[in-house]
Amino acid sequence: MNHDRRTRVMRTKRILDVCGAVLGLVIAGPVMLVVAALVAIRLGRPVIFRQERPGLHGYTFTILKFRSMLEVDEAKGITTDEQRLTRFGRLLRSTSLDELPSLWNILRGDMSFVGPRPSLCRYLDLYTDEEARRHDVLPGLTGLAQVRGRNELPWPERLRSDVEYVDSISLGLDLRILLRTVVVVLRREGITAPGHASSDVFTGTDRMTGSTA
């Protein structure tokens, strides 16, 4: 895609993101209030989970989500993610209700509705140069990798999907991803990686063989 076309697509995406985020916050406002109250009762405070994530060009921002895990409590033996993730927390994640506060990130310009999912900052130094291209666009609430398997998708395939999105970015592709996301969420597909509470850990991809290190 040439530079001028990409620029036009990105500008249009930003306008649509702002309009969609404002509309989403208005419509989802009552739901967010209910979820916030339930999180406070079931999991305690703080209600909002905040974490630094890499965004456009690798610059960090604070992602906002509803909290879905208990605090670590060694006295009670609550230390692992599996122990911290309650049935209520699993429900929030499976329905993607925990993602609603991220609409504020979209409104601020930290994220887009569609793009590579913002991963962890500690993974930045593990990407190959090709994989790092996932940061050439804003991270998204959903993305190509999410509709292809979400957390069940192996890391090499997730990252290839992210780069494929960067190279193929268009409003039509965004629309197809959004429509497919609705199906994925309703079917509650790919919520966790096999044997994990959510996603498995990325340990890097070997630059020579392309295998996971």
Coordinates of N, CA and C in Angstrom, one line a residue, residues 72 132 147-148 189:
V72 N -2.9 -11.0 44.6 CA -2.0 -12.0 45.1 C -2.1 -12.0 46.7
A132 N 8.2 -6.9 14.7 CA 8.1 -5.5 15.3 C 7.3 -4.6 14.5
V147 N -9.6 -12.9 15.4 CA -10.7 -13.6 14.8 C -10.2 -14.9 14.1
R148 N -8.9 -15.1 14.2 CA -8.3 -16.4 13.7 C -8.0 -17.4 14.8
E189 N -15.0 -18.0 21.7 CA -13.9 -18.8 21.1 C -12.6 -18.3 21.5

